[in-house]
Short mmCIF file of C-alpha atoms and ligand atoms in Angstrom, two decimals:
data_model
loop_
_atom_site.label_atom_id
_atom_site.label_comp_id
_atom_site.label_asym_id
_atom_site.label_seq_id
_atom_site.Cartn_x
_atom_site.Cartn_y
_atom_site.Cartn_z
CA MET Q 22 -18.36 19.45 -0.13
CA THR Q 23 -17.08 16.02 0.77
CA ARG Q 24 -19.87 13.47 0.93
CA LEU Q 25 -19.69 10.53 3.34
CA VAL Q 26 -21.12 7.36 1.80
CA THR Q 27 -21.51 4.11 3.70
CA SER Q 28 -23.58 1.97 1.35
CA ILE Q 29 -22.35 0.07 -1.68
CA SER Q 30 -25.46 0.95 -3.69
CA GLU Q 31 -24.96 4.67 -3.10
CA LEU Q 32 -21.28 4.55 -4.10
CA ARG Q 33 -22.15 2.56 -7.23
CA ALA Q 34 -24.82 5.15 -8.13
CA VAL Q 35 -22.48 8.12 -7.55
CA CYS Q 36 -19.76 6.62 -9.79
CA HIS Q 37 -22.23 5.55 -12.47
CA ASP Q 38 -23.84 8.98 -12.49
CA ALA Q 39 -20.43 10.71 -12.76
CA ARG Q 40 -19.42 8.58 -15.74
CA SER Q 41 -22.77 9.12 -17.46
CA ARG Q 42 -21.95 12.85 -17.32
CA GLY Q 43 -18.60 12.12 -18.99
CA LYS Q 44 -16.57 12.46 -15.79
CA VAL Q 45 -13.44 10.46 -14.93
CA VAL Q 46 -13.62 8.72 -11.57
CA GLY Q 47 -10.49 8.36 -9.40
CA VAL Q 48 -10.34 6.07 -6.39
CA VAL Q 49 -7.84 5.93 -3.51
CA PRO Q 50 -8.26 2.77 -1.42
CA THR Q 51 -7.08 3.14 2.19
CA MET Q 52 -7.52 1.74 5.67
CA GLY Q 53 -7.93 5.25 7.10
CA SER Q 54 -5.94 7.02 9.80
CA LEU Q 55 -4.94 9.18 6.90
CA HIS Q 56 -1.53 10.86 6.74
CA GLU Q 57 0.53 12.76 4.16
CA GLY Q 58 1.24 9.53 2.24
CA HIS Q 59 -2.46 9.01 1.67
CA ARG Q 60 -2.93 12.69 0.98
CA SER Q 61 -0.32 12.57 -1.79
CA LEU Q 62 -2.46 9.88 -3.48
CA MET Q 63 -5.55 12.08 -3.10
CA ARG Q 64 -3.70 14.97 -4.71
CA ALA Q 65 -2.58 12.78 -7.62
CA ALA Q 66 -6.19 11.65 -8.09
CA ARG Q 67 -7.49 15.20 -7.76
CA ALA Q 68 -5.07 16.38 -10.46
CA ASP Q 69 -6.11 13.64 -12.92
CA CYS Q 70 -9.80 12.98 -12.26
CA ASP Q 71 -13.14 14.77 -12.06
CA VAL Q 72 -14.65 12.82 -9.18
CA VAL Q 73 -12.35 11.54 -6.41
CA VAL Q 74 -13.42 8.75 -4.08
CA VAL Q 75 -11.34 7.81 -1.01
CA THR Q 76 -12.27 4.52 0.59
CA VAL Q 77 -11.69 4.01 4.31
CA PHE Q 78 -12.08 0.39 5.32
CA VAL Q 79 -10.02 -1.66 7.74
CA ASN Q 80 -10.43 -4.93 5.91
CA PRO Q 81 -10.51 -7.85 8.37
CA MET Q 82 -9.79 -10.32 5.56
CA GLN Q 83 -6.25 -9.03 5.09
CA PHE Q 84 -5.24 -9.38 8.75
CA GLY Q 85 -3.87 -12.65 10.11
CA PRO Q 86 -5.21 -14.09 13.39
CA ASN Q 87 -2.25 -12.71 15.37
CA GLU Q 88 -2.06 -9.36 13.61
CA ASP Q 89 -3.17 -5.89 14.69
CA LEU Q 90 -6.79 -5.74 13.42
CA ASP Q 91 -8.20 -4.77 16.81
CA ARG Q 92 -5.64 -2.11 17.61
CA TYR Q 93 -5.32 -0.71 14.07
CA PRO Q 94 -5.78 3.09 14.44
CA ARG Q 95 -9.22 4.39 13.43
CA ASP Q 96 -10.29 8.04 13.13
CA LEU Q 97 -13.13 8.53 10.66
CA ASP Q 98 -13.82 12.16 11.67
CA GLY Q 99 -10.16 13.06 11.13
CA ASP Q 100 -10.16 11.14 7.85
CA VAL Q 101 -13.20 13.01 6.52
CA GLU Q 102 -11.53 16.28 7.51
CA ALA Q 103 -8.31 15.32 5.69
CA CYS Q 104 -10.32 14.34 2.61
CA ALA Q 105 -12.25 17.62 2.70
CA ALA Q 106 -8.96 19.54 2.87
CA GLU Q 107 -7.83 17.69 -0.28
CA HIS Q 108 -11.14 18.45 -2.07
CA VAL Q 109 -12.13 14.81 -2.21
CA ASP Q 110 -15.69 14.35 -3.45
CA VAL Q 111 -16.66 11.12 -1.69
CA VAL Q 112 -15.41 9.23 1.35
CA PHE Q 113 -16.64 5.65 1.21
CA ALA Q 114 -16.53 4.19 4.73
CA PRO Q 115 -18.61 1.01 4.78
CA SER Q 116 -19.12 -1.24 7.78
CA VAL Q 117 -17.73 -4.79 7.80
CA ASP Q 118 -21.34 -6.05 7.40
CA GLU Q 119 -21.83 -3.85 4.35
CA MET Q 120 -18.73 -5.28 2.67
CA TYR Q 121 -19.19 -8.89 3.85
CA PRO Q 122 -22.98 -9.28 4.33
CA ARG Q 123 -22.79 -13.04 3.97
CA GLY Q 124 -19.92 -13.36 6.46
CA PRO Q 125 -16.39 -14.19 5.28
CA SER Q 126 -16.20 -14.09 1.47
CA ALA Q 127 -16.57 -17.55 -0.09
CA THR Q 128 -14.88 -16.14 -3.18
CA VAL Q 129 -11.19 -15.39 -2.82
CA VAL Q 130 -9.10 -13.65 -5.46
CA HIS Q 131 -5.62 -15.17 -5.40
CA VAL Q 132 -2.70 -13.89 -7.45
CA ALA Q 133 -0.31 -16.83 -7.72
CA GLY Q 134 3.48 -16.46 -7.54
CA LEU Q 135 3.75 -12.77 -6.76
CA THR Q 136 2.17 -13.30 -3.36
CA ASP Q 137 4.48 -16.12 -2.21
CA ARG Q 138 7.52 -13.97 -1.48
CA LEU Q 139 8.41 -10.85 0.49
CA CYS Q 140 5.50 -9.95 2.80
CA GLY Q 141 3.47 -12.88 1.45
CA ALA Q 142 5.87 -15.38 3.01
CA SER Q 143 5.35 -14.12 6.56
CA ARG Q 144 1.73 -12.97 6.16
CA PRO Q 145 -0.09 -15.98 4.70
CA GLY Q 146 -3.46 -15.01 3.23
CA HIS Q 147 -2.76 -11.29 3.52
CA PHE Q 148 -2.67 -10.61 -0.21
CA ASP Q 149 -5.76 -12.75 -0.84
CA GLY Q 150 -7.54 -10.38 1.53
CA VAL Q 151 -6.15 -7.37 -0.32
CA THR Q 152 -6.98 -8.60 -3.82
CA THR Q 153 -10.45 -9.77 -2.81
CA ILE Q 154 -11.40 -6.41 -1.27
CA VAL Q 155 -9.81 -4.43 -4.12
CA ALA Q 156 -11.63 -6.57 -6.71
CA LYS Q 157 -14.90 -5.91 -4.84
CA LEU Q 158 -14.12 -2.21 -4.77
CA PHE Q 159 -13.27 -2.10 -8.47
CA GLY Q 160 -16.56 -3.94 -9.14
CA ILE Q 161 -18.50 -1.31 -7.20
CA VAL Q 162 -16.69 1.76 -8.58
CA GLY Q 163 -16.43 0.54 -12.19
CA ARG Q 164 -14.30 2.21 -14.86
CA SER Q 165 -11.84 4.42 -13.03
CA ARG Q 166 -8.25 5.26 -12.19
CA ALA Q 167 -6.98 3.81 -8.90
CA TYR Q 168 -4.04 5.24 -6.95
CA PHE Q 169 -1.71 3.13 -4.82
CA GLY Q 170 1.52 4.03 -3.00
CA ARG Q 171 4.88 2.50 -3.91
CA LYS Q 172 5.46 2.19 -0.17
CA ASP Q 173 3.50 -1.07 -0.47
CA ALA Q 174 5.33 -2.05 -3.65
CA GLN Q 175 4.32 -5.71 -3.53
CA GLN Q 176 0.68 -4.74 -3.04
CA LEU Q 177 0.91 -2.44 -6.07
CA ALA Q 178 2.47 -5.18 -8.23
CA VAL Q 179 -0.12 -7.74 -7.07
CA VAL Q 180 -3.09 -5.40 -7.67
CA ALA Q 181 -1.71 -4.40 -11.09
CA ARG Q 182 -1.35 -8.07 -12.03
CA MET Q 183 -4.86 -8.94 -10.82
CA THR Q 184 -6.34 -6.01 -12.74
CA ALA Q 185 -4.55 -7.05 -15.93
CA ASP Q 186 -5.33 -10.76 -15.55
CA LEU Q 187 -9.04 -10.13 -14.90
CA ASP Q 188 -9.36 -7.32 -17.50
CA LEU Q 189 -10.85 -5.01 -14.89
CA PRO Q 190 -11.65 -1.56 -16.35
CA VAL Q 191 -9.29 0.25 -13.98
CA ASP Q 192 -5.98 2.02 -14.58
CA VAL Q 193 -3.74 1.20 -11.63
CA ILE Q 194 -1.35 4.05 -10.88
CA GLY Q 195 1.68 3.87 -8.56
CA CYS Q 196 2.67 6.99 -6.60
CA PRO Q 197 5.97 7.89 -4.86
CA ILE Q 198 6.71 7.07 -1.21
CA VAL Q 199 6.19 10.00 1.15
CA ARG Q 200 8.72 10.16 4.01
CA GLU Q 201 9.32 12.01 7.25
CA ASP Q 202 12.22 14.48 7.21
CA ASP Q 203 14.49 11.79 8.69
CA GLY Q 204 13.59 9.33 5.90
CA LEU Q 205 11.09 7.09 7.69
CA ALA Q 206 8.30 6.15 5.28
CA LEU Q 207 4.97 7.43 6.57
CA SER Q 208 2.70 4.66 7.82
CA SER Q 209 -0.36 4.51 10.04
CA ARG Q 210 1.57 1.87 12.03
CA ASN Q 211 4.35 4.37 12.93
CA ALA Q 212 1.97 5.52 15.68
CA TYR Q 213 2.72 2.24 17.51
CA LEU Q 214 6.45 3.00 17.82
CA SER Q 215 7.92 3.93 21.20
CA ALA Q 216 10.14 7.03 21.25
CA GLU Q 217 13.24 4.79 21.31
CA HIS Q 218 12.08 2.71 18.37
CA ARG Q 219 10.95 5.78 16.45
CA ALA Q 220 14.50 7.13 16.77
CA VAL Q 221 16.07 4.03 15.19
CA ALA Q 222 13.33 3.42 12.58
CA PRO Q 223 14.96 5.61 9.84
CA THR Q 224 17.85 3.10 9.80
CA LEU Q 225 15.80 1.11 7.29
CA HIS Q 226 15.72 3.97 4.82
CA ARG Q 227 19.40 4.73 5.39
CA ALA Q 228 20.30 1.09 4.77
CA LEU Q 229 18.36 1.06 1.50
CA GLY Q 230 19.95 4.38 0.57
CA GLN Q 231 23.46 2.99 1.01
CA ALA Q 232 22.64 0.04 -1.23
CA ARG Q 233 21.08 2.33 -3.78
CA ALA Q 234 24.24 4.48 -3.80
CA ALA Q 235 26.29 1.33 -4.47
CA PHE Q 236 23.89 0.41 -7.26
CA GLU Q 237 24.26 3.88 -8.76
CA SER Q 238 28.03 3.45 -8.63
CA GLY Q 239 27.68 0.32 -10.75
CA GLU Q 240 27.06 -2.57 -8.33
CA ARG Q 241 24.65 -4.99 -10.06
CA GLU Q 242 24.96 -8.12 -7.87
CA ALA Q 243 21.70 -8.49 -5.93
CA ASP Q 244 23.37 -10.49 -3.13
CA THR Q 245 25.91 -7.75 -2.52
CA LEU Q 246 23.20 -5.10 -2.23
CA VAL Q 247 21.10 -7.31 0.04
CA ALA Q 248 24.13 -7.95 2.27
CA MET Q 249 24.78 -4.20 2.50
CA VAL Q 250 21.24 -3.63 3.74
CA HIS Q 251 21.53 -6.46 6.27
CA SER Q 252 24.76 -5.15 7.69
CA ALA Q 253 23.48 -1.55 7.93
CA ILE Q 254 20.38 -2.74 9.82
CA ALA Q 255 22.48 -5.01 12.05
CA THR Q 256 24.10 -1.89 13.55
CA ARG Q 257 20.83 -1.51 15.48
CA PRO Q 258 20.12 -4.63 17.55
CA GLU Q 259 16.54 -3.41 18.16
CA PHE Q 260 15.57 -4.67 14.68
CA GLU Q 261 14.35 -8.16 13.96
CA VAL Q 262 14.63 -8.51 10.19
CA ASP Q 263 11.86 -10.36 8.38
CA TYR Q 264 13.40 -10.14 4.91
CA VAL Q 265 15.70 -8.15 2.67
CA GLU Q 266 15.16 -9.05 -0.98
CA CYS Q 267 16.06 -7.80 -4.41
CA VAL Q 268 13.37 -8.75 -6.94
CA ASP Q 269 12.20 -7.90 -10.44
CA ALA Q 270 9.91 -4.86 -10.13
CA THR Q 271 7.03 -6.43 -12.08
CA SER Q 272 7.20 -10.20 -11.55
CA LEU Q 273 8.75 -9.96 -8.05
CA GLU Q 274 11.01 -12.89 -9.02
CA PRO Q 275 14.29 -12.94 -7.05
CA LEU Q 276 17.25 -11.61 -9.02
CA ASN Q 277 20.92 -12.51 -9.17
CA VAL Q 278 22.02 -9.66 -11.39
CA ILE Q 279 20.06 -6.46 -11.90
CA GLU Q 280 19.49 -5.91 -15.61
CA ALA Q 281 15.91 -4.61 -15.57
CA PRO Q 282 13.95 -2.41 -13.13
CA ALA Q 283 14.22 -3.98 -9.70
CA LEU Q 284 12.94 -3.47 -6.23
CA LEU Q 285 15.10 -3.69 -3.12
CA ALA Q 286 12.67 -4.29 -0.28
CA VAL Q 287 12.91 -4.77 3.46
CA ALA Q 288 10.57 -5.72 6.29
CA ALA Q 289 11.69 -5.61 9.92
CA ARG Q 290 10.14 -5.47 13.33
CA LEU Q 291 10.82 -2.97 16.07
CA GLY Q 292 9.17 -4.52 19.09
CA SER Q 293 5.73 -5.59 17.87
CA THR Q 294 5.63 -3.04 15.03
CA ARG Q 295 6.38 -4.35 11.57
CA LEU Q 296 7.87 -1.77 9.21
CA ILE Q 297 8.36 -2.09 5.45
CA ASP Q 298 10.31 0.04 3.01
CA ASN Q 299 11.81 -0.25 -0.46
CA VAL Q 300 13.72 1.54 -3.19
CA ASP Q 301 13.46 1.23 -6.95
CA LEU Q 302 16.66 0.27 -8.74
CA SER Q 303 16.49 1.04 -12.40
CA PRO Q 304 19.59 0.18 -14.44
CA THR Q 305 18.77 2.88 -17.00
CA SER Q 306 18.53 5.69 -14.45
P1 AMP U 29 -3.06 1.85 3.94
O1 AMP U 29 -4.09 2.78 4.52
O2 AMP U 29 -1.85 1.67 4.78
O3 AMP U 29 -3.67 0.57 3.46
O4 AMP U 29 -2.54 2.57 2.63
C1 AMP U 29 -3.42 3.01 1.63
C2 AMP U 29 -2.63 3.47 0.45
O5 AMP U 29 -1.77 4.52 0.83
C3 AMP U 29 -1.75 2.35 -0.15
O6 AMP U 29 -1.79 2.46 -1.57
C4 AMP U 29 -0.41 2.70 0.39
O7 AMP U 29 0.65 2.25 -0.43
C5 AMP U 29 -0.46 4.21 0.40
N1 AMP U 29 0.54 4.74 1.32
C6 AMP U 29 0.68 4.43 2.64
N2 AMP U 29 1.76 5.05 3.14
C7 AMP U 29 2.34 5.73 2.12
C8 AMP U 29 3.49 6.55 1.99
N3 AMP U 29 4.31 6.79 3.01
N4 AMP U 29 3.76 7.09 0.77
C9 AMP U 29 2.96 6.84 -0.29
N5 AMP U 29 1.85 6.09 -0.23
C10 AMP U 29 1.54 5.54 0.96
#
């Protein structure tokens, strides 16, 4: 039976009680509108942990003033159903008042450096919102394993760095990107795409795939790979590119030559919908 919890004190008690019985707690933080990408994280948590908690919270603090907070898709009944189908023990779906009872948080967790680039450059304050809510969540849940998708590779790197820097008792685990058959990375925001934009959206994945193929054939110059992605996306004038960058996978520092695990990442708009995608480039693979 999947239990719906809306209060912080109840979630804290459930996790504390589980650990006192020797159980391992797994947590999957989400903003709801759950799809196969989220469900793959639930399955990873279910395979590793005794008690699985999925959090569903559209966190206002991580949305900019002109972003899609109000129209972000919400479907708690569907989310609870999806969690039940994945044998999740607890869905934590707090209200905004429950998470921010004193109004906007006076305390902000900021990870310096890693949040300046990529999505951080065009979404100022976004990652402060993410790290503040995730730090709160880790404080409530306590010792646990937390599952994040590589789809949001910068978010994963930032959360991993915060957790290490603050010695939080959480193992942060990255999970593979889940895609549609045509390569488009699953995202709750794909629901915003018009039929025309949905048809061109997989171009992002194809562009990254071409660069990855060049990398696998020996290309190690970051600029060359970035240029390949730009020119593949430019075949579709519908896209407005935000960035294409090749960065170190852990520090997110820009690279000239790829000698260690790297991330080739893209963000682009189709109409008002912002899509992100990335591929890992590992010189040893
Ligand atoms: P969101 O609800 O968009 O905040 O995402 C919650 C978690 O699900 C994050 O860790 C995301 O990286 C992960 N996620 C979202 N889409 C995918 C996907 N297509 N594949 C794997 N993980 C995903």
